[in-house]
Amino acid sequence: MKKFVIAIDGPAGAGKSTVARIVAEKLNFLYVDTGAMYRALTLKAMGKKIPFEKKEQLIEMAKNTKIDISYNDGKFKIYLDGQDVTNEIRTEQVSKNTSYIASILRIREILWDIQRKLREKNNLVMEGRDIGSKVFPDAQLKIYLDASIEERAKRRYKQLKEMGIEEDFEKIKKEIEQRDEKDRNREIAPLVKGDDYFYIDTTNLTIDQVVEKILLLFKEHAVRS
Ligand code: DC
């Protein structure tokens, strides 16, 4: 029998990571942050100083890279060629550059393979932009998490402040808008909300309320599948 997949897609700052992690913990599923994989390859390319327009070089690099994940005690970690890069991949520079890596089909295919393999042994809560559309079109439950741009920028502002980083609110908002634009309009695997998704607008909801909604949907779908 196929393992159960809860696919969670949506734009940056909609609360996917927080919510997906809690849902995974409650259900004892494996949590997978696919954005971290695209970020890890970006970090490697930056370290090797490969220009982002050199697609062939980037593809070669990706082919020769080992990406692993672990999820223990509610903590997700990502390893690049055996090295833990969980924190290094969160810089603004990596965030900005990841869209180049994410737009290369061959690289996406390499990561899709890794993502699909994880289902062989695990029930999954996998989050990203294309999980329900490309990675697992047959996912048993597809959720599209969204929030207004204002709210997503507020969340990011707060998150940065908690990390001791003071950023201009309007600048944050603009960067999120630019990332949205790229994620939605790229040719390969753009962020799209298909008809088979459950749409949840988290703008005025607490994290617990969103988690509750997803768990309820899971109960309905687990019975049917
Ligand atoms: O979710 P995130 O911010 O960590 O994602 C980083 C970048 O990777 C973002 O620009 C979108 C891209 N991405 C993607 O194209 N497909 C995914 N499944 C996950 C992330």
PDB file of C-alpha atoms and ligand atoms in Angstrom:
ATOM      1  CA  MET A   1       0.000   0.000   0.000  1.00  0.00           C
ATOM      2  CA  LYS A   2       1.177   3.487  -0.811  1.00  0.00           C
ATOM      3  CA  LYS A   3       2.402   5.546   2.117  1.00  0.00           C
ATOM      4  CA  PHE A   4       0.274   8.550   3.001  1.00  0.00           C
ATOM      5  CA  VAL A   5       1.424  11.954   1.789  1.00  0.00           C
ATOM      6  CA  ILE A   6       0.181  15.286   3.043  1.00  0.00           C
ATOM      7  CA  ALA A   7       1.441  17.802   0.481  1.00  0.00           C
ATOM      8  CA  ILE A   8       1.640  21.375   1.736  1.00  0.00           C
ATOM      9  CA  ASP A   9       2.320  24.021  -0.885  1.00  0.00           C
ATOM     10  CA  GLY A  10       2.074  27.792  -0.868  1.00  0.00           C
ATOM     11  CA  PRO A  11       4.039  31.035  -1.041  1.00  0.00           C
ATOM     12  CA  ALA A  12       6.881  32.133   1.260  1.00  0.00           C
ATOM     13  CA  GLY A  13       5.759  33.136   4.737  1.00  0.00           C
ATOM     14  CA  ALA A  14       2.354  31.429   4.687  1.00  0.00           C
ATOM     15  CA  GLY A  15       3.396  29.410   7.739  1.00  0.00           C
ATOM     16  CA  LYS A  16       4.070  26.126   5.938  1.00  0.00           C
ATOM     17  CA  SER A  17       7.139  25.056   7.928  1.00  0.00           C
ATOM     18  CA  THR A  18       5.704  25.658  11.386  1.00  0.00           C
ATOM     19  CA  VAL A  19       2.382  24.058  10.602  1.00  0.00           C
ATOM     20  CA  ALA A  20       3.807  21.120   8.637  1.00  0.00           C
ATOM     21  CA  ARG A  21       6.234  20.304  11.437  1.00  0.00           C
ATOM     22  CA  ILE A  22       3.518  20.213  14.087  1.00  0.00           C
ATOM     23  CA  VAL A  23       1.205  18.118  11.911  1.00  0.00           C
ATOM     24  CA  ALA A  24       4.049  15.655  11.242  1.00  0.00           C
ATOM     25  CA  GLU A  25       4.793  15.392  14.932  1.00  0.00           C
ATOM     26  CA  LYS A  26       1.160  14.791  15.854  1.00  0.00           C
ATOM     27  CA  LEU A  27       0.776  12.058  13.242  1.00  0.00           C
ATOM     28  CA  ASN A  28       4.262  10.627  13.651  1.00  0.00           C
ATOM     29  CA  PHE A  29       4.951  11.226   9.946  1.00  0.00           C
ATOM     30  CA  LEU A  30       8.295  12.258   8.453  1.00  0.00           C
ATOM     31  CA  TYR A  31       8.485  16.025   7.936  1.00  0.00           C
ATOM     32  CA  VAL A  32      10.315  17.146   4.805  1.00  0.00           C
ATOM     33  CA  ASP A  33      11.188  20.736   3.959  1.00  0.00           C
ATOM     34  CA  THR A  34      11.952  20.605   0.233  1.00  0.00           C
ATOM     35  CA  GLY A  35      12.935  24.285   0.098  1.00  0.00           C
ATOM     36  CA  ALA A  36      15.937  23.311   2.227  1.00  0.00           C
ATOM     37  CA  MET A  37      17.135  21.015  -0.584  1.00  0.00           C
ATOM     38  CA  TYR A  38      17.036  23.807  -3.178  1.00  0.00           C
ATOM     39  CA  ARG A  39      18.764  26.077  -0.673  1.00  0.00           C
ATOM     40  CA  ALA A  40      21.498  23.503   0.037  1.00  0.00           C
ATOM     41  CA  LEU A  41      22.379  23.219  -3.657  1.00  0.00           C
ATOM     42  CA  THR A  42      22.400  27.023  -3.871  1.00  0.00           C
ATOM     43  CA  LEU A  43      24.792  27.205  -0.932  1.00  0.00           C
ATOM     44  CA  LYS A  44      27.120  24.732  -2.643  1.00  0.00           C
ATOM     45  CA  ALA A  45      27.064  26.670  -5.922  1.00  0.00           C
ATOM     46  CA  MET A  46      27.843  29.885  -4.043  1.00  0.00           C
ATOM     47  CA  GLY A  47      30.718  28.197  -2.194  1.00  0.00           C
ATOM     48  CA  LYS A  48      32.133  26.924  -5.466  1.00  0.00           C
ATOM     49  CA  LYS A  49      31.555  30.321  -7.087  1.00  0.00           C
ATOM     50  CA  ILE A  50      29.675  28.790 -10.018  1.00  0.00           C
ATOM     51  CA  PRO A  51      27.893  31.632 -11.849  1.00  0.00           C
ATOM     52  CA  PHE A  52      24.125  31.093 -11.823  1.00  0.00           C
ATOM     53  CA  GLU A  53      23.861  31.409 -15.598  1.00  0.00           C
ATOM     54  CA  LYS A  54      26.158  28.382 -16.087  1.00  0.00           C
ATOM     55  CA  LYS A  55      23.337  25.857 -16.068  1.00  0.00           C
ATOM     56  CA  GLU A  56      25.399  22.898 -17.277  1.00  0.00           C
ATOM     57  CA  GLN A  57      27.936  23.400 -14.507  1.00  0.00           C
ATOM     58  CA  LEU A  58      25.173  23.698 -11.942  1.00  0.00           C
ATOM     59  CA  ILE A  59      23.559  20.484 -13.188  1.00  0.00           C
ATOM     60  CA  GLU A  60      26.928  18.667 -13.037  1.00  0.00           C
ATOM     61  CA  MET A  61      27.387  19.945  -9.511  1.00  0.00           C
ATOM     62  CA  ALA A  62      23.913  18.748  -8.499  1.00  0.00           C
ATOM     63  CA  LYS A  63      24.550  15.294  -9.974  1.00  0.00           C
ATOM     64  CA  ASN A  64      27.645  14.985  -7.809  1.00  0.00           C
ATOM     65  CA  THR A  65      26.025  16.115  -4.586  1.00  0.00           C
ATOM     66  CA  LYS A  66      24.702  14.028  -1.742  1.00  0.00           C
ATOM     67  CA  ILE A  67      21.673  15.484  -0.008  1.00  0.00           C
ATOM     68  CA  ASP A  68      20.303  13.834   3.102  1.00  0.00           C
ATOM     69  CA  ILE A  69      17.751  14.844   5.678  1.00  0.00           C
ATOM     70  CA  SER A  70      16.988  13.794   9.209  1.00  0.00           C
ATOM     71  CA  TYR A  71      14.018  14.436  11.447  1.00  0.00           C
ATOM     72  CA  ASN A  72      14.449  13.643  15.119  1.00  0.00           C
ATOM     73  CA  ASP A  73      12.703  15.053  18.200  1.00  0.00           C
ATOM     74  CA  GLY A  74      10.790  17.477  15.998  1.00  0.00           C
ATOM     75  CA  LYS A  75      14.023  18.857  14.524  1.00  0.00           C
ATOM     76  CA  PHE A  76      14.600  18.799  10.778  1.00  0.00           C
ATOM     77  CA  LYS A  77      18.190  18.810   9.557  1.00  0.00           C
ATOM     78  CA  ILE A  78      19.701  18.898   6.099  1.00  0.00           C
ATOM     79  CA  TYR A  79      23.124  17.560   5.114  1.00  0.00           C
ATOM     80  CA  LEU A  80      25.095  18.650   2.095  1.00  0.00           C
ATOM     81  CA  ASP A  81      27.726  16.049   1.171  1.00  0.00           C
ATOM     82  CA  GLY A  82      27.557  14.780   4.720  1.00  0.00           C
ATOM     83  CA  GLN A  83      27.831  18.182   6.375  1.00  0.00           C
ATOM     84  CA  ASP A  84      25.018  19.687   8.444  1.00  0.00           C
ATOM     85  CA  VAL A  85      24.034  22.961   6.708  1.00  0.00           C
ATOM     86  CA  THR A  86      20.668  23.475   8.425  1.00  0.00           C
ATOM     87  CA  ASN A  87      21.560  26.968   9.613  1.00  0.00           C
ATOM     88  CA  GLU A  88      23.814  28.156   6.780  1.00  0.00           C
ATOM     89  CA  ILE A  89      21.035  27.822   4.194  1.00  0.00           C
ATOM     90  CA  ARG A  90      18.865  30.481   5.918  1.00  0.00           C
ATOM     91  CA  THR A  91      20.806  33.613   4.922  1.00  0.00           C
ATOM     92  CA  GLU A  92      19.171  36.318   2.779  1.00  0.00           C
ATOM     93  CA  GLN A  93      21.782  35.736   0.089  1.00  0.00           C
ATOM     94  CA  VAL A  94      20.843  32.060  -0.207  1.00  0.00           C
ATOM     95  CA  SER A  95      17.129  32.978  -0.165  1.00  0.00           C
ATOM     96  CA  LYS A  96      17.655  35.341  -3.067  1.00  0.00           C
ATOM     97  CA  ASN A  97      19.806  33.017  -5.161  1.00  0.00           C
ATOM     98  CA  THR A  98      17.704  29.874  -4.730  1.00  0.00           C
ATOM     99  CA  SER A  99      15.311  30.922  -7.489  1.00  0.00           C
ATOM    100  CA  TYR A 100      18.085  30.351 -10.065  1.00  0.00           C
ATOM    101  CA  ILE A 101      18.611  26.772  -8.914  1.00  0.00           C
ATOM    102  CA  ALA A 102      14.856  26.167  -8.630  1.00  0.00           C
ATOM    103  CA  SER A 103      14.312  27.183 -12.265  1.00  0.00           C
ATOM    104  CA  ILE A 104      16.525  24.426 -13.741  1.00  0.00           C
ATOM    105  CA  LEU A 105      14.482  21.368 -14.720  1.00  0.00           C
ATOM    106  CA  ARG A 106      17.337  18.807 -14.521  1.00  0.00           C
ATOM    107  CA  ILE A 107      18.120  19.960 -11.007  1.00  0.00           C
ATOM    108  CA  ARG A 108      14.474  19.750  -9.988  1.00  0.00           C
ATOM    109  CA  GLU A 109      14.345  16.198 -11.374  1.00  0.00           C
ATOM    110  CA  ILE A 110      17.334  15.204  -9.247  1.00  0.00           C
ATOM    111  CA  LEU A 111      15.626  16.566  -6.139  1.00  0.00           C
ATOM    112  CA  TRP A 112      12.249  15.041  -7.107  1.00  0.00           C
ATOM    113  CA  ASP A 113      13.948  11.615  -7.115  1.00  0.00           C
ATOM    114  CA  ILE A 114      15.276  12.169  -3.607  1.00  0.00           C
ATOM    115  CA  GLN A 115      11.867  13.426  -2.435  1.00  0.00           C
ATOM    116  CA  ARG A 116       9.943  10.529  -3.988  1.00  0.00           C
ATOM    117  CA  LYS A 117      12.298   7.933  -2.502  1.00  0.00           C
ATOM    118  CA  LEU A 118      11.383   9.146   0.978  1.00  0.00           C
ATOM    119  CA  ARG A 119       7.860   7.811   0.464  1.00  0.00           C
ATOM    120  CA  GLU A 120       9.091   4.242   0.043  1.00  0.00           C
ATOM    121  CA  LYS A 121       9.457   3.861   3.778  1.00  0.00           C
ATOM    122  CA  ASN A 122       7.659   6.808   5.352  1.00  0.00           C
ATOM    123  CA  ASN A 123       4.325   8.518   5.621  1.00  0.00           C
ATOM    124  CA  LEU A 124       5.136  12.128   4.800  1.00  0.00           C
ATOM    125  CA  VAL A 125       4.236  15.706   5.497  1.00  0.00           C
ATOM    126  CA  MET A 126       6.154  17.373   2.703  1.00  0.00           C
ATOM    127  CA  GLU A 127       6.156  21.114   2.125  1.00  0.00           C
ATOM    128  CA  GLY A 128       7.270  23.196  -0.831  1.00  0.00           C
ATOM    129  CA  ARG A 129       5.849  24.766  -3.988  1.00  0.00           C
ATOM    130  CA  ASP A 130       5.229  21.764  -6.246  1.00  0.00           C
ATOM    131  CA  ILE A 131       4.616  18.825  -3.920  1.00  0.00           C
ATOM    132  CA  GLY A 132       0.997  18.215  -4.896  1.00  0.00           C
ATOM    133  CA  SER A 133       1.493  19.237  -8.524  1.00  0.00           C
ATOM    134  CA  LYS A 134       4.782  17.539  -9.481  1.00  0.00           C
ATOM    135  CA  VAL A 135       6.384  15.451  -6.757  1.00  0.00           C
ATOM    136  CA  PHE A 136       3.289  13.524  -5.669  1.00  0.00           C
ATOM    137  CA  PRO A 137       0.328  14.253  -7.950  1.00  0.00           C
ATOM    138  CA  ASP A 138      -1.265  11.254  -6.200  1.00  0.00           C
ATOM    139  CA  ALA A 139      -0.804  12.642  -2.672  1.00  0.00           C
ATOM    140  CA  GLN A 140      -3.797  11.635  -0.552  1.00  0.00           C
ATOM    141  CA  LEU A 141      -4.176  15.132   0.883  1.00  0.00           C
ATOM    142  CA  LYS A 142      -3.121  18.423  -0.715  1.00  0.00           C
ATOM    143  CA  ILE A 143      -3.141  21.669   1.217  1.00  0.00           C
ATOM    144  CA  TYR A 144      -2.483  25.137  -0.151  1.00  0.00           C
ATOM    145  CA  LEU A 145      -1.514  27.529   2.637  1.00  0.00           C
ATOM    146  CA  ASP A 146      -1.788  31.210   1.919  1.00  0.00           C
ATOM    147  CA  ALA A 147      -1.828  34.560   3.741  1.00  0.00           C
ATOM    148  CA  SER A 148      -1.986  38.198   2.683  1.00  0.00           C
ATOM    149  CA  ILE A 149       1.295  39.774   1.627  1.00  0.00           C
ATOM    150  CA  GLU A 150       1.027  42.224   4.549  1.00  0.00           C
ATOM    151  CA  GLU A 151       0.676  39.404   7.061  1.00  0.00           C
ATOM    152  CA  ARG A 152       3.477  37.337   5.543  1.00  0.00           C
ATOM    153  CA  ALA A 153       5.821  40.341   5.660  1.00  0.00           C
ATOM    154  CA  LYS A 154       4.809  40.952   9.297  1.00  0.00           C
ATOM    155  CA  ARG A 155       5.645  37.374  10.216  1.00  0.00           C
ATOM    156  CA  ARG A 156       9.008  37.577   8.509  1.00  0.00           C
ATOM    157  CA  TYR A 157       9.741  40.914  10.216  1.00  0.00           C
ATOM    158  CA  LYS A 158       8.959  39.408  13.614  1.00  0.00           C
ATOM    159  CA  GLN A 159      10.991  36.295  12.907  1.00  0.00           C
ATOM    160  CA  LEU A 160      14.042  38.376  11.931  1.00  0.00           C
ATOM    161  CA  LYS A 161      13.621  40.604  14.979  1.00  0.00           C
ATOM    162  CA  GLU A 162      13.617  37.541  17.204  1.00  0.00           C
ATOM    163  CA  MET A 163      16.885  36.545  15.585  1.00  0.00           C
ATOM    164  CA  GLY A 164      18.260  39.987  16.467  1.00  0.00           C
ATOM    165  CA  ILE A 165      18.049  41.287  12.904  1.00  0.00           C
ATOM    166  CA  GLU A 166      16.393  44.669  12.370  1.00  0.00           C
ATOM    167  CA  GLU A 167      15.135  44.940   8.776  1.00  0.00           C
ATOM    168  CA  ASP A 168      13.025  47.564   7.053  1.00  0.00           C
ATOM    169  CA  PHE A 169       9.404  46.338   6.799  1.00  0.00           C
ATOM    170  CA  GLU A 170       8.830  47.687   3.291  1.00  0.00           C
ATOM    171  CA  LYS A 171      12.049  46.047   2.101  1.00  0.00           C
ATOM    172  CA  ILE A 172      10.952  42.684   3.481  1.00  0.00           C
ATOM    173  CA  LYS A 173       7.562  43.052   1.820  1.00  0.00           C
ATOM    174  CA  LYS A 174       9.149  43.864  -1.502  1.00  0.00           C
ATOM    175  CA  GLU A 175      11.484  40.871  -1.319  1.00  0.00           C
ATOM    176  CA  ILE A 176       8.586  38.530  -0.562  1.00  0.00           C
ATOM    177  CA  GLU A 177       6.638  39.980  -3.490  1.00  0.00           C
ATOM    178  CA  GLN A 178       9.595  39.417  -5.787  1.00  0.00           C
ATOM    179  CA  ARG A 179      10.008  35.817  -4.631  1.00  0.00           C
ATOM    180  CA  ASP A 180       6.276  35.170  -5.112  1.00  0.00           C
ATOM    181  CA  GLU A 181       6.454  36.567  -8.596  1.00  0.00           C
ATOM    182  CA  LYS A 182       9.360  34.259  -9.496  1.00  0.00           C
ATOM    183  CA  ASP A 183       7.804  31.157  -7.877  1.00  0.00           C
ATOM    184  CA  ARG A 184       4.454  31.725  -9.609  1.00  0.00           C
ATOM    185  CA  ASN A 185       5.679  32.663 -13.037  1.00  0.00           C
ATOM    186  CA  ARG A 186       8.615  30.379 -13.680  1.00  0.00           C
ATOM    187  CA  GLU A 187       8.253  27.999 -16.594  1.00  0.00           C
ATOM    188  CA  ILE A 188       9.193  24.836 -14.699  1.00  0.00           C
ATOM    189  CA  ALA A 189       6.966  23.618 -11.852  1.00  0.00           C
ATOM    190  CA  PRO A 190       5.504  26.989 -10.879  1.00  0.00           C
ATOM    191  CA  LEU A 191       3.565  27.438  -7.673  1.00  0.00           C
ATOM    192  CA  VAL A 192      -0.034  26.678  -8.627  1.00  0.00           C
ATOM    193  CA  LYS A 193      -3.132  25.820  -6.678  1.00  0.00           C
ATOM    194  CA  GLY A 194      -4.868  22.971  -8.484  1.00  0.00           C
ATOM    195  CA  ASP A 195      -8.540  22.114  -7.991  1.00  0.00           C
ATOM    196  CA  ASP A 196      -7.597  19.147  -5.848  1.00  0.00           C
ATOM    197  CA  TYR A 197      -6.086  21.347  -3.136  1.00  0.00           C
ATOM    198  CA  PHE A 198      -7.726  22.434   0.102  1.00  0.00           C
ATOM    199  CA  TYR A 199      -7.113  26.151   0.346  1.00  0.00           C
ATOM    200  CA  ILE A 200      -6.451  27.615   3.800  1.00  0.00           C
ATOM    201  CA  ASP A 201      -6.002  31.348   4.246  1.00  0.00           C
ATOM    202  CA  THR A 202      -3.965  31.663   7.448  1.00  0.00           C
ATOM    203  CA  THR A 203      -4.063  35.480   7.629  1.00  0.00           C
ATOM    204  CA  ASN A 204      -6.432  35.589  10.582  1.00  0.00           C
ATOM    205  CA  LEU A 205      -5.814  32.142  12.018  1.00  0.00           C
ATOM    206  CA  THR A 206      -3.498  31.001  14.806  1.00  0.00           C
ATOM    207  CA  ILE A 207      -1.014  28.207  14.174  1.00  0.00           C
ATOM    208  CA  ASP A 208      -3.138  25.877  16.324  1.00  0.00           C
ATOM    209  CA  GLN A 209      -6.238  26.648  14.274  1.00  0.00           C
ATOM    210  CA  VAL A 210      -4.447  25.820  11.024  1.00  0.00           C
ATOM    211  CA  VAL A 211      -3.052  22.597  12.491  1.00  0.00           C
ATOM    212  CA  GLU A 212      -6.562  21.633  13.684  1.00  0.00           C
ATOM    213  CA  LYS A 213      -8.000  22.178  10.211  1.00  0.00           C
ATOM    214  CA  ILE A 214      -5.354  19.992   8.600  1.00  0.00           C
ATOM    215  CA  LEU A 215      -5.740  17.227  11.173  1.00  0.00           C
ATOM    216  CA  LEU A 216      -9.469  17.236  10.573  1.00  0.00           C
ATOM    217  CA  LEU A 217      -8.958  16.969   6.814  1.00  0.00           C
ATOM    218  CA  PHE A 218      -6.476  14.162   7.437  1.00  0.00           C
ATOM    219  CA  LYS A 219      -9.021  12.211   9.474  1.00  0.00           C
ATOM    220  CA  GLU A 220     -11.558  12.466   6.653  1.00  0.00           C
ATOM    221  CA  HIS A 221      -9.035  11.424   4.019  1.00  0.00           C
ATOM    222  CA  ALA A 222      -7.316   8.693   5.985  1.00  0.00           C
ATOM    223  CA  VAL A 223     -10.661   6.918   6.234  1.00  0.00           C
ATOM    224  CA  ARG A 224     -11.262   7.147   2.524  1.00  0.00           C
ATOM    225  CA  SER A 225      -7.809   6.084   1.300  1.00  0.00           C
TER     226      SER A 225
HETATM  227  O1   DC B   1      10.361  27.450   1.174  1.00  0.00           O
HETATM  228  P1   DC B   1      11.687  28.171   1.026  1.00  0.00           P
HETATM  229  O2   DC B   1      11.590  29.660   1.196  1.00  0.00           O
HETATM  230  O3   DC B   1      12.770  27.579   1.864  1.00  0.00           O
HETATM  231  O4   DC B   1      12.105  27.929  -0.493  1.00  0.00           O
HETATM  232  C1   DC B   1      13.301  28.421  -1.014  1.00  0.00           C
HETATM  233  C2   DC B   1      13.181  28.601  -2.515  1.00  0.00           C
HETATM  234  O5   DC B   1      13.088  27.332  -3.152  1.00  0.00           O
HETATM  235  C3   DC B   1      11.987  29.417  -2.986  1.00  0.00           C
HETATM  236  O6   DC B   1      12.446  30.434  -3.856  1.00  0.00           O
HETATM  237  C4   DC B   1      11.126  28.473  -3.758  1.00  0.00           C
HETATM  238  C5   DC B   1      12.003  27.299  -4.057  1.00  0.00           C
HETATM  239  N1   DC B   1      11.296  26.029  -3.900  1.00  0.00           N
HETATM  240  C6   DC B   1      10.821  25.417  -5.019  1.00  0.00           C
HETATM  241  O7   DC B   1      10.978  25.929  -6.112  1.00  0.00           O
HETATM  242  N2   DC B   1      10.180  24.217  -4.907  1.00  0.00           N
HETATM  243  C7   DC B   1      10.003  23.643  -3.729  1.00  0.00           C
HETATM  244  N3   DC B   1       9.372  22.457  -3.669  1.00  0.00           N
HETATM  245  C8   DC B   1      10.455  24.270  -2.561  1.00  0.00           C
HETATM  246  C9   DC B   1      11.104  25.494  -2.684  1.00  0.00           C
END
